[in-house]
Coordinates of C-alpha atoms and ligand atoms in Angstrom, one line a residue:
Chain D
X1 CA 86.8 198.5 145.1
X2 CA 83.5 199.1 147.0
X3 CA 82.9 196.5 149.6
X4 CA 79.4 195.7 148.3
X5 CA 80.7 195.3 144.8
X6 CA 83.4 192.9 145.8
X7 CA 81.0 190.9 147.9
X8 CA 78.4 190.7 145.3
X9 CA 80.9 189.5 142.7
X10 CA 82.1 186.9 145.1
X11 CA 78.5 185.7 145.6
X12 CA 78.7 186.5 149.3
X13 CA 75.7 187.6 151.4
X14 CA 75.3 191.3 151.3
X15 CA 73.6 191.7 154.7
X16 CA 71.7 194.8 153.7
X17 CA 68.0 195.2 154.0
X18 CA 66.3 195.8 150.7
X19 CA 63.0 197.6 150.1
X20 CA 61.5 197.3 146.6
X21 CA 59.4 200.2 145.2
X22 CA 58.2 198.5 142.1
X23 CA 57.1 194.9 141.8
X24 CA 54.3 192.6 140.5
X25 CA 52.4 189.6 141.6
X26 CA 49.6 187.7 139.9
X27 CA 51.4 184.8 138.1
X28 CA 50.5 185.6 134.5
X29 CA 51.7 187.9 131.8
X30 CA 50.9 187.9 128.1
X31 CA 54.5 188.3 126.9
X32 CA 56.2 185.3 128.6
X33 CA 55.6 182.4 131.0
X34 CA 56.0 183.6 134.6
X35 CA 58.5 181.1 136.2
X36 CA 57.9 180.4 139.9
X37 CA 55.1 183.0 140.0
X38 CA 53.1 181.5 142.9
X39 CA 52.9 184.0 145.7
X40 CA 54.6 181.6 148.2
X41 CA 57.5 181.1 145.8
X42 CA 57.8 184.8 145.3
X43 CA 57.9 185.3 149.1
X44 CA 60.7 182.8 149.3
X45 CA 62.6 184.7 146.7
X46 CA 62.1 187.9 148.6
X47 CA 63.5 186.1 151.6
X48 CA 66.5 184.9 149.7
X49 CA 67.3 188.4 148.3
X50 CA 66.6 189.9 151.7
X51 CA 63.7 192.2 150.6
X52 CA 61.9 193.4 153.7
X53 CA 59.0 194.9 151.9
X54 CA 57.8 195.4 148.4
X55 CA 55.2 197.6 146.7
X56 CA 53.3 195.2 144.5
X57 CA 50.9 195.5 141.6
X58 CA 49.1 193.1 139.3
X59 CA 51.3 191.7 136.6
X60 CA 48.7 191.4 133.8
X61 CA 49.1 195.1 133.1
X62 CA 47.4 195.1 129.7
X63 CA 44.1 195.5 131.5
X64 CA 41.9 192.6 130.8
X65 CA 40.1 191.4 134.0
X66 CA 41.6 194.2 136.0
X67 CA 39.0 193.9 138.7
X68 CA 39.8 190.2 139.1
X69 CA 43.5 191.0 139.2
X70 CA 43.0 193.6 141.9
X71 CA 40.9 191.1 143.9
X72 CA 43.8 188.6 143.8
X73 CA 46.2 191.4 144.8
X74 CA 43.9 192.4 147.8
X75 CA 43.9 188.8 149.0
X76 CA 47.6 188.3 148.7
X77 CA 48.4 191.6 150.4
X78 CA 46.0 190.9 153.3
X79 CA 47.6 187.4 153.7
X80 CA 51.2 188.7 153.6
X81 CA 50.7 192.2 154.9
X82 CA 54.1 192.3 156.7
X83 CA 55.8 191.9 153.3
X84 CA 53.6 193.3 150.6
X85 CA 52.1 196.8 150.0
X86 CA 49.5 196.7 147.3
X87 CA 48.9 199.3 144.6
X88 CA 45.8 198.6 142.5
X89 CA 45.9 198.4 138.7
X90 CA 43.8 201.0 136.9
X91 CA 42.6 200.4 133.3
X92 CA 42.2 203.9 131.9
X93 CA 40.1 202.7 129.0
X94 CA 37.1 202.5 131.4
X95 CA 34.7 205.4 132.3
X96 CA 35.8 207.7 135.2
X97 CA 32.9 206.5 137.3
X98 CA 34.0 202.9 137.1
X99 CA 37.6 203.9 137.8
X100 CA 36.7 205.9 140.9
X101 CA 34.5 203.1 142.2
X102 CA 37.4 200.6 141.8
X103 CA 39.9 202.8 143.5
X104 CA 37.5 203.4 146.4
X105 CA 36.8 199.7 146.7
X106 CA 40.5 198.7 146.7
X107 CA 41.4 201.4 149.3
X108 CA 38.7 200.1 151.6
X109 CA 40.3 196.7 151.3
X110 CA 43.8 197.6 152.3
X111 CA 45.3 198.8 149.0
X112 CA 47.7 201.7 149.6
X113 CA 48.2 203.3 146.2
X114 CA 47.5 203.3 142.5
X115 CA 49.4 201.9 139.5
X116 CA 49.0 203.4 136.0
X117 CA 50.3 201.9 132.8
X118 CA 48.1 203.4 130.1
X119 CA 50.8 202.9 127.4
X120 CA 50.2 199.2 127.6
X121 CA 46.5 199.6 127.4
X122 CA 46.3 201.6 124.2
X123 CA 44.3 204.3 125.9
X124 CA 42.9 207.4 124.2
X125 CA 42.4 210.7 126.2
X126 CA 45.4 209.8 128.2
X127 CA 46.1 213.1 130.0
X128 CA 42.4 213.7 130.8
X129 CA 42.0 210.3 132.3
X130 CA 45.4 210.4 134.1
X131 CA 44.4 213.8 135.6
X132 CA 41.2 212.3 136.8
X133 CA 43.1 209.6 138.7
X134 CA 45.4 212.2 140.2
X135 CA 42.4 214.1 141.5
X136 CA 41.0 210.9 143.1
X137 CA 44.5 210.2 144.6
X138 CA 44.6 213.7 145.9
X139 CA 41.2 213.3 147.6
X140 CA 42.1 210.0 149.1
X141 CA 45.7 211.1 149.9
X142 CA 47.4 208.1 148.2
X143 CA 50.5 207.7 146.0
X144 CA 50.5 206.8 142.3
X145 CA 53.2 204.8 140.5
X146 CA 52.9 205.5 136.8
X147 CA 54.8 203.4 134.2
X148 CA 55.3 206.7 132.4
X149 CA 54.0 210.2 133.2
X150 CA 53.9 211.1 129.5
X151 CA 56.1 214.2 129.7
X152 CA 57.9 216.2 132.4
X153 CA 55.5 219.1 131.7
X154 CA 52.4 217.0 132.3
X155 CA 53.9 215.5 135.5
X156 CA 54.8 218.9 136.8
X157 CA 51.3 220.2 136.1
X158 CA 49.9 217.3 138.2
X159 CA 52.5 217.8 141.0
X160 CA 51.6 221.5 141.3
X161 CA 47.8 220.9 141.1
X162 CA 47.3 217.8 143.3
X163 CA 49.6 218.3 146.2
X164 CA 48.4 215.5 148.4
X165 CA 49.8 212.9 146.0
X166 CA 53.2 211.4 146.0
X167 CA 54.3 210.6 142.4
X168 CA 56.5 207.7 141.6
X169 CA 58.1 207.5 138.1
X170 CA 57.9 203.8 137.5
X171 CA 60.9 203.6 135.2
X172 CA 64.2 205.5 135.3
X173 CA 64.9 208.2 132.8
X174 CA 66.7 211.5 132.9
X175 CA 63.6 213.3 131.6
X176 CA 62.2 213.3 135.2
X177 CA 65.4 214.7 136.7
X178 CA 64.3 218.3 137.3
X179 CA 60.9 217.4 138.8
X180 CA 62.5 214.9 141.1
X181 CA 65.1 217.4 142.1
X182 CA 62.6 220.3 142.6
X183 CA 59.7 218.8 144.4
X184 CA 59.5 216.8 147.7
X185 CA 56.8 214.4 146.6
X186 CA 58.3 212.9 143.4
X187 CA 60.2 209.6 143.6
X188 CA 62.2 207.9 140.9
X189 CA 62.4 204.1 140.4
X190 CA 65.7 202.8 139.1
X191 CA 64.2 200.1 137.0
X192 CA 64.9 200.3 133.3
X193 CA 67.4 199.1 130.7
X194 CA 70.4 201.0 131.7
X195 CA 73.2 202.2 129.4
X196 CA 76.8 201.8 130.5
X197 CA 77.7 204.6 132.9
X198 CA 74.1 205.7 133.6
X199 CA 74.1 204.8 137.3
X200 CA 77.1 207.0 138.1
X201 CA 75.5 209.9 136.2
X202 CA 72.1 209.3 137.9
X203 CA 73.5 209.7 141.4
X204 CA 75.6 212.7 140.3
X205 CA 72.6 214.6 138.8
X206 CA 69.6 213.5 140.8
X207 CA 68.9 214.0 144.5
X208 CA 70.0 210.7 146.2
X209 CA 67.2 210.5 148.7
X210 CA 64.6 210.1 145.9
X211 CA 66.2 207.3 143.8
X212 CA 64.6 204.0 144.8
X213 CA 65.5 200.5 143.6
X214 CA 62.7 198.8 141.8
X215 CA 63.2 195.1 140.9
X216 CA 60.0 194.9 138.7
X217 CA 59.7 191.3 139.9
X218 CA 58.0 189.0 138.7
X219 CA 58.5 190.7 135.3
X220 CA 62.3 191.2 135.5
X221 CA 65.1 189.1 136.9
X222 CA 66.5 190.3 140.3
X223 CA 70.0 190.3 139.0
X224 CA 69.1 192.6 136.1
X225 CA 68.1 195.5 138.4
X226 CA 70.5 194.8 141.3
X227 CA 73.6 194.3 139.3
X228 CA 74.0 197.8 137.9
X229 CA 73.6 199.4 141.3
X230 CA 75.8 197.0 143.3
X231 CA 78.5 197.0 140.7
X232 CA 78.4 200.8 140.0
X233 CA 81.4 203.0 140.8
X234 CA 79.5 204.9 143.5
X235 CA 79.9 204.9 147.3
X236 CA 78.4 202.0 149.3
X237 CA 76.3 204.4 151.5
X238 CA 74.5 205.6 148.3
X239 CA 73.9 202.1 147.2
X240 CA 72.4 201.3 150.6
X241 CA 70.1 204.4 150.3
X242 CA 69.0 203.4 146.8
X243 CA 68.5 199.7 147.6
X244 CA 66.6 200.1 150.8
X245 CA 66.6 203.3 152.9
X246 CA 64.9 205.6 150.5
X247 CA 61.9 203.3 149.9
X248 CA 61.8 202.4 153.6
X249 CA 61.4 206.2 154.2
X250 CA 58.8 206.4 151.5
X251 CA 56.8 203.6 153.2
X252 CA 57.2 205.2 156.6
X253 CA 56.2 208.7 155.5
X254 CA 53.8 208.2 152.6
X255 CA 52.0 204.9 153.0
X256 CA 49.0 205.1 155.4
X257 CA 49.4 202.7 158.3
X258 CA 46.4 200.6 159.5
Chain N
X1 CA 83.5 184.9 140.0
X2 CA 85.2 185.2 136.6
X3 CA 83.3 186.0 133.4
X4 CA 83.8 185.4 129.7
X5 CA 81.9 188.0 127.7
X6 CA 80.7 186.9 124.3
X7 CA 79.6 190.3 123.1
X8 CA 81.8 193.4 123.4
X9 CA 82.7 196.0 120.7
X10 CA 85.6 198.3 120.3
X11 CA 86.1 201.2 117.9
X12 CA 84.1 204.3 117.1
X13 CA 80.4 203.7 116.6
X14 CA 77.9 205.9 114.9
X15 CA 77.1 207.5 118.2
X16 CA 79.6 208.3 121.0
X17 CA 80.3 205.6 123.6
X18 CA 82.2 205.7 126.8
X19 CA 85.2 203.9 125.4
X20 CA 86.6 203.0 122.0
X21 CA 90.1 201.5 122.6
X22 CA 91.0 197.9 123.6
X23 CA 93.0 199.1 126.6
X24 CA 90.0 201.0 127.9
X25 CA 87.9 197.9 127.5
X26 CA 90.5 195.9 129.4
X27 CA 90.2 198.3 132.3
X28 CA 86.4 198.0 132.3
X29 CA 86.7 194.2 132.1
X30 CA 89.0 194.2 135.1
X31 CA 86.6 196.2 137.1
X32 CA 83.8 193.7 136.4
X33 CA 85.9 190.6 136.8
X34 CA 85.6 189.8 133.1
X35 CA 88.7 187.8 132.3
X36 CA 88.1 187.3 128.5
X37 CA 85.9 188.9 125.9
X38 CA 85.0 187.9 122.4
X39 CA 85.2 191.3 120.6
X40 CA 84.2 192.7 117.2
X41 CA 84.9 196.1 115.6
X42 CA 82.4 199.0 115.3
X43 CA 83.2 199.3 111.6
X44 CA 82.4 195.6 111.0
X45 CA 79.1 195.9 113.0
X46 CA 77.8 199.1 111.4
X47 CA 79.3 199.6 107.9
X48 CA 82.1 197.4 106.5
X49 CA 83.0 194.0 107.9
X50 CA 85.9 193.6 105.5
X51 CA 87.8 196.7 106.6
X52 CA 86.6 196.5 110.2
X53 CA 87.8 192.9 110.6
X54 CA 91.3 193.9 109.5
X55 CA 91.4 196.8 112.0
X56 CA 90.1 194.5 114.7
X57 CA 93.0 192.1 114.3
X58 CA 95.6 194.8 114.4
X59 CA 94.0 196.4 117.5
X60 CA 93.7 193.3 119.6
X61 CA 96.9 191.5 118.6
X62 CA 98.7 192.5 121.9
X63 CA 95.7 191.5 124.1
X64 CA 95.5 187.8 124.5
X65 CA 92.2 188.0 126.5
X66 CA 90.4 189.8 123.7
X67 CA 89.3 187.1 121.3
X68 CA 88.7 188.4 117.8
X69 CA 85.4 187.6 116.0
X70 CA 84.9 188.5 112.4
X71 CA 81.6 189.8 111.1
X72 CA 80.8 188.0 107.8
X73 CA 78.7 188.5 104.7
X74 CA 77.2 185.5 103.0
X75 CA 79.0 183.7 100.2
X76 CA 78.7 185.4 96.7
X77 CA 77.7 188.7 98.2
X78 CA 80.1 190.6 95.9
X79 CA 82.1 191.9 98.8
X80 CA 85.0 189.5 98.5
X81 CA 86.3 187.4 95.7
X82 CA 86.7 184.0 97.3
X83 CA 84.6 183.4 100.4
X84 CA 86.2 180.1 101.4
X85 CA 89.7 181.5 101.0
X86 CA 88.6 184.5 103.2
X87 CA 87.3 182.2 105.9
X88 CA 90.4 180.0 105.8
X89 CA 92.7 183.1 106.0
X90 CA 90.8 184.5 108.9
X91 CA 91.2 181.4 110.9
X92 CA 94.9 181.3 110.1
X93 CA 95.1 184.8 111.4
X94 CA 93.6 183.9 114.8
X95 CA 89.9 184.4 114.4
X96 CA 88.0 182.1 116.8
X97 CA 84.4 183.1 116.2
X98 CA 82.4 184.4 113.3
X99 CA 79.5 186.8 113.8
X100 CA 76.5 187.3 111.6
X101 CA 74.6 190.6 112.0
X102 CA 72.2 190.1 109.1
X103 CA 69.7 192.9 109.9
X104 CA 72.4 195.6 109.6
X105 CA 72.9 194.6 106.0
X106 CA 69.3 193.7 105.3
X107 CA 70.2 190.2 104.2
X108 CA 67.8 187.5 105.4
X109 CA 69.4 184.9 107.7
X110 CA 67.9 182.3 105.5
X111 CA 70.1 183.5 102.6
X112 CA 73.2 182.7 104.6
X113 CA 71.8 179.2 104.9
X114 CA 70.7 178.7 101.3
X115 CA 73.8 180.4 99.7
X116 CA 76.0 177.7 101.3
X117 CA 77.7 180.1 103.7
X118 CA 77.3 177.6 106.6
X119 CA 78.4 174.8 104.4
X120 CA 81.9 176.4 104.3
X121 CA 82.0 177.5 108.0
X122 CA 80.9 174.0 109.0
X123 CA 84.0 172.6 107.3
X124 CA 86.2 174.5 109.7
X125 CA 83.8 174.1 112.7
X126 CA 84.3 177.7 113.8
X127 CA 81.4 178.7 116.1
X128 CA 79.0 181.4 114.8
X129 CA 77.5 184.2 116.9
X130 CA 74.1 185.3 115.5
X131 CA 73.0 188.8 116.5
X132 CA 70.0 190.3 114.9
X133 CA 70.3 193.6 116.8
X134 CA 71.1 196.8 115.0
X135 CA 73.0 199.1 117.4
X136 CA 71.0 202.1 118.6
X137 CA 67.7 200.7 117.3
X138 CA 67.5 198.3 120.3
X139 CA 64.6 196.2 119.0
X140 CA 63.2 193.4 121.1
X141 CA 62.6 189.8 119.9
X142 CA 64.2 190.0 116.5
X143 CA 65.5 186.5 116.1
X144 CA 64.7 184.7 112.8
X145 CA 63.9 181.4 114.4
X146 CA 62.8 179.6 111.2
X147 CA 66.3 180.1 109.8
X148 CA 68.1 179.3 113.0
X149 CA 66.2 176.1 113.1
X150 CA 67.4 175.2 109.6
X151 CA 71.0 176.0 110.5
X152 CA 70.9 174.1 113.8
X153 CA 69.3 171.0 112.2
X154 CA 71.6 170.7 109.2
X155 CA 74.9 171.7 111.0
X156 CA 74.3 170.0 114.2
X157 CA 77.9 169.9 115.3
X158 CA 78.5 173.6 114.7
X159 CA 78.0 175.7 117.8
X160 CA 75.4 178.5 117.0
X161 CA 75.4 181.2 119.7
X162 CA 72.4 183.4 119.8
X163 CA 72.5 186.9 121.3
X164 CA 70.3 189.9 120.9
X165 CA 69.5 193.1 122.7
X166 CA 66.4 191.7 124.4
X167 CA 64.4 188.5 124.2
X168 CA 61.0 188.9 125.8
X169 CA 58.1 187.1 124.0
X170 CA 60.6 184.9 122.2
X171 CA 61.7 183.2 125.4
X172 CA 58.9 180.7 124.6
X173 CA 60.8 179.8 121.5
X174 CA 64.3 179.8 123.1
X175 CA 63.2 177.2 125.6
X176 CA 62.2 174.9 122.7
X177 CA 65.6 175.5 120.9
X178 CA 67.6 174.8 124.0
X179 CA 65.8 171.5 124.5
X180 CA 66.0 170.4 120.9
X181 CA 69.4 171.5 119.6
X182 CA 72.5 170.6 121.5
X183 CA 74.5 173.0 119.3
X184 CA 72.3 175.9 120.1
X185 CA 73.8 178.3 122.7
X186 CA 72.0 181.3 124.3
X187 CA 73.4 184.4 125.8
X188 CA 71.3 184.9 129.0
X189 CA 72.2 188.6 129.0
X190 CA 69.6 188.8 126.2
X191 CA 66.6 187.8 128.4
X192 CA 65.8 189.9 131.4
X193 CA 62.7 188.0 132.5
X194 CA 62.0 187.0 136.1
X195 CA 63.7 183.7 137.1
X196 CA 64.7 183.0 133.5
X197 CA 68.2 181.8 134.4
X198 CA 66.8 179.5 137.0
X199 CA 64.4 178.1 134.4
X200 CA 66.9 177.7 131.5
X201 CA 69.4 175.8 133.6
X202 CA 66.9 173.1 134.0
X203 CA 67.7 172.3 130.3
X204 CA 71.0 170.4 129.8
X205 CA 72.1 171.6 133.2
X206 CA 72.8 175.0 131.8
X207 CA 75.6 173.7 129.5
X208 CA 74.3 175.8 126.6
X209 CA 74.1 179.1 128.3
X210 CA 76.7 181.9 128.2
X211 CA 76.8 185.6 128.9
X212 CA 77.2 188.8 126.9
X213 CA 77.5 192.3 128.2
X214 CA 76.7 194.3 125.0
X215 CA 79.4 196.7 125.9
X216 CA 80.0 199.5 125.1
X217 CA 76.3 200.1 125.1
X218 CA 74.7 198.4 128.1
X219 CA 75.6 198.5 131.7
X220 CA 77.4 195.2 132.2
X221 CA 76.0 194.9 135.7
X222 CA 72.7 193.8 134.1
X223 CA 73.9 190.5 132.6
X224 CA 76.6 189.9 135.2
X225 CA 74.0 190.5 137.9
X226 CA 71.7 187.9 136.4
X227 CA 74.3 185.2 136.9
X228 CA 75.5 186.3 140.3
X229 CA 72.0 186.8 141.8
X230 CA 70.5 183.7 140.4
X231 CA 69.1 181.0 142.6
X232 CA 71.3 178.2 141.1
X233 CA 74.4 176.3 142.2
X234 CA 77.8 178.0 142.2
X235 CA 79.0 175.3 139.9
X236 CA 76.3 176.2 137.3
X237 CA 77.0 179.9 137.7
X238 CA 80.7 179.3 136.8
X239 CA 79.6 177.3 133.8
X240 CA 77.4 180.1 132.5
X241 CA 79.8 182.8 133.4
X242 CA 82.9 181.3 131.9
X243 CA 83.3 177.6 131.4
X244 CA 80.8 176.8 128.7
X245 CA 82.2 179.3 126.3
X246 CA 85.8 178.4 127.2
X247 CA 85.0 174.8 126.3
X248 CA 83.8 175.9 122.8
X249 CA 86.9 177.9 122.4
X250 CA 89.2 175.1 123.5
X251 CA 87.7 172.7 121.0
X252 CA 89.0 174.8 118.2
X253 CA 92.5 175.4 119.6
Ligands
ZN1 ZN1 56.4 197.0 136.3

């Protein structure tokens, strides 16, 4: 049995550094009460799980008061800059001018990337608006994490057209497999409901240096996303890459340093 | 840590799965430190409880750690002649849990209540697992809470174990149920929300929580991970992982 698996099942400390490519702060969500959602409590949890750094985005993804949510994000990321890397929430229902101004303002205030989640915002003109954000990101040379890139064809079109952007697929699916495998600047977050056997297939079929663990805190329980990886029948060195090293590399090579 | 899984299937489902046989399930259980599982049969879950239940009993008879659960129709459904006799015979044959998957058969859960089904089960005090999820549809928040409330209130000594594919919005309801009904049990593998285990153990010290893997469909690491990685005492983890459900089972031995 893999050492990490055995230790995790025994409840022992894993002693590996985790880097989280997909997480949320902000304390409120429409769908459920956010338990222990204060930023200080979240930082304590990160400490307990041994997460060195997390890419964080606002939790109220449906889009109401997105400027206010980004403001809160900016403040928390400034205050805890050694732990948190902020990606601003964009509400694609708003005019392009407004979107661009918000991106610009956030980037000036220490935000390092952009988060899209149009599916939750009931947005029309999805591809046109998403492309507009890709163009902005290309001009500012910042990454985008998208909840879903609509289709592999659309993502590939963006990847080929806006080459300064690093693209993160926010939730795991095999539909992104070929693009992740074929391009240097596409990253895949592990977070999703996973069917039995999927993790083994994932590391078999997808380049291992682009698969990054995303906890999706404070939306999802840490155990829900950690368990499948730590208990999978894959080598420990791959688990360590997925849980930490890959995102650490992403942060080192893609995120602009101050 | 040892686990007692309340939700595992065997048999051939309407779509291919990674295992079908009890011996294969036993191997998977071993790999995840699952010591016992409450199992049901694919045929019972998807088409025919009556035939599926019989196959289940034959298939698991040599595996003492696979605890058989029968999927049941309501009384007077026309599927069996004498419901009470069927329940009694099932128990004699070693069935330890009944399972109600009402959405598969498009029967309202309230009909199980009003038709007197629970009246009969309550006589024998056999715990009932209620699962509204239809395999491969994987809907979220499908509990019929009005009916579960009726059942929990009237049969307040009968353990009612709720499991579903995913509880998201309805966690606001589950909290209320755990607080108000001591016979209401909840499979924490159903809710993936942040810090939810930590929150739910505040109610009755986690005595009413248990764990289901939803094998053969889901990665068991998800629900097992939620117990292992939780910020709760080792003692409470053991209760959720194993002891709470073992206690229910032993009551009926
Ligand atoms: Zn998210």
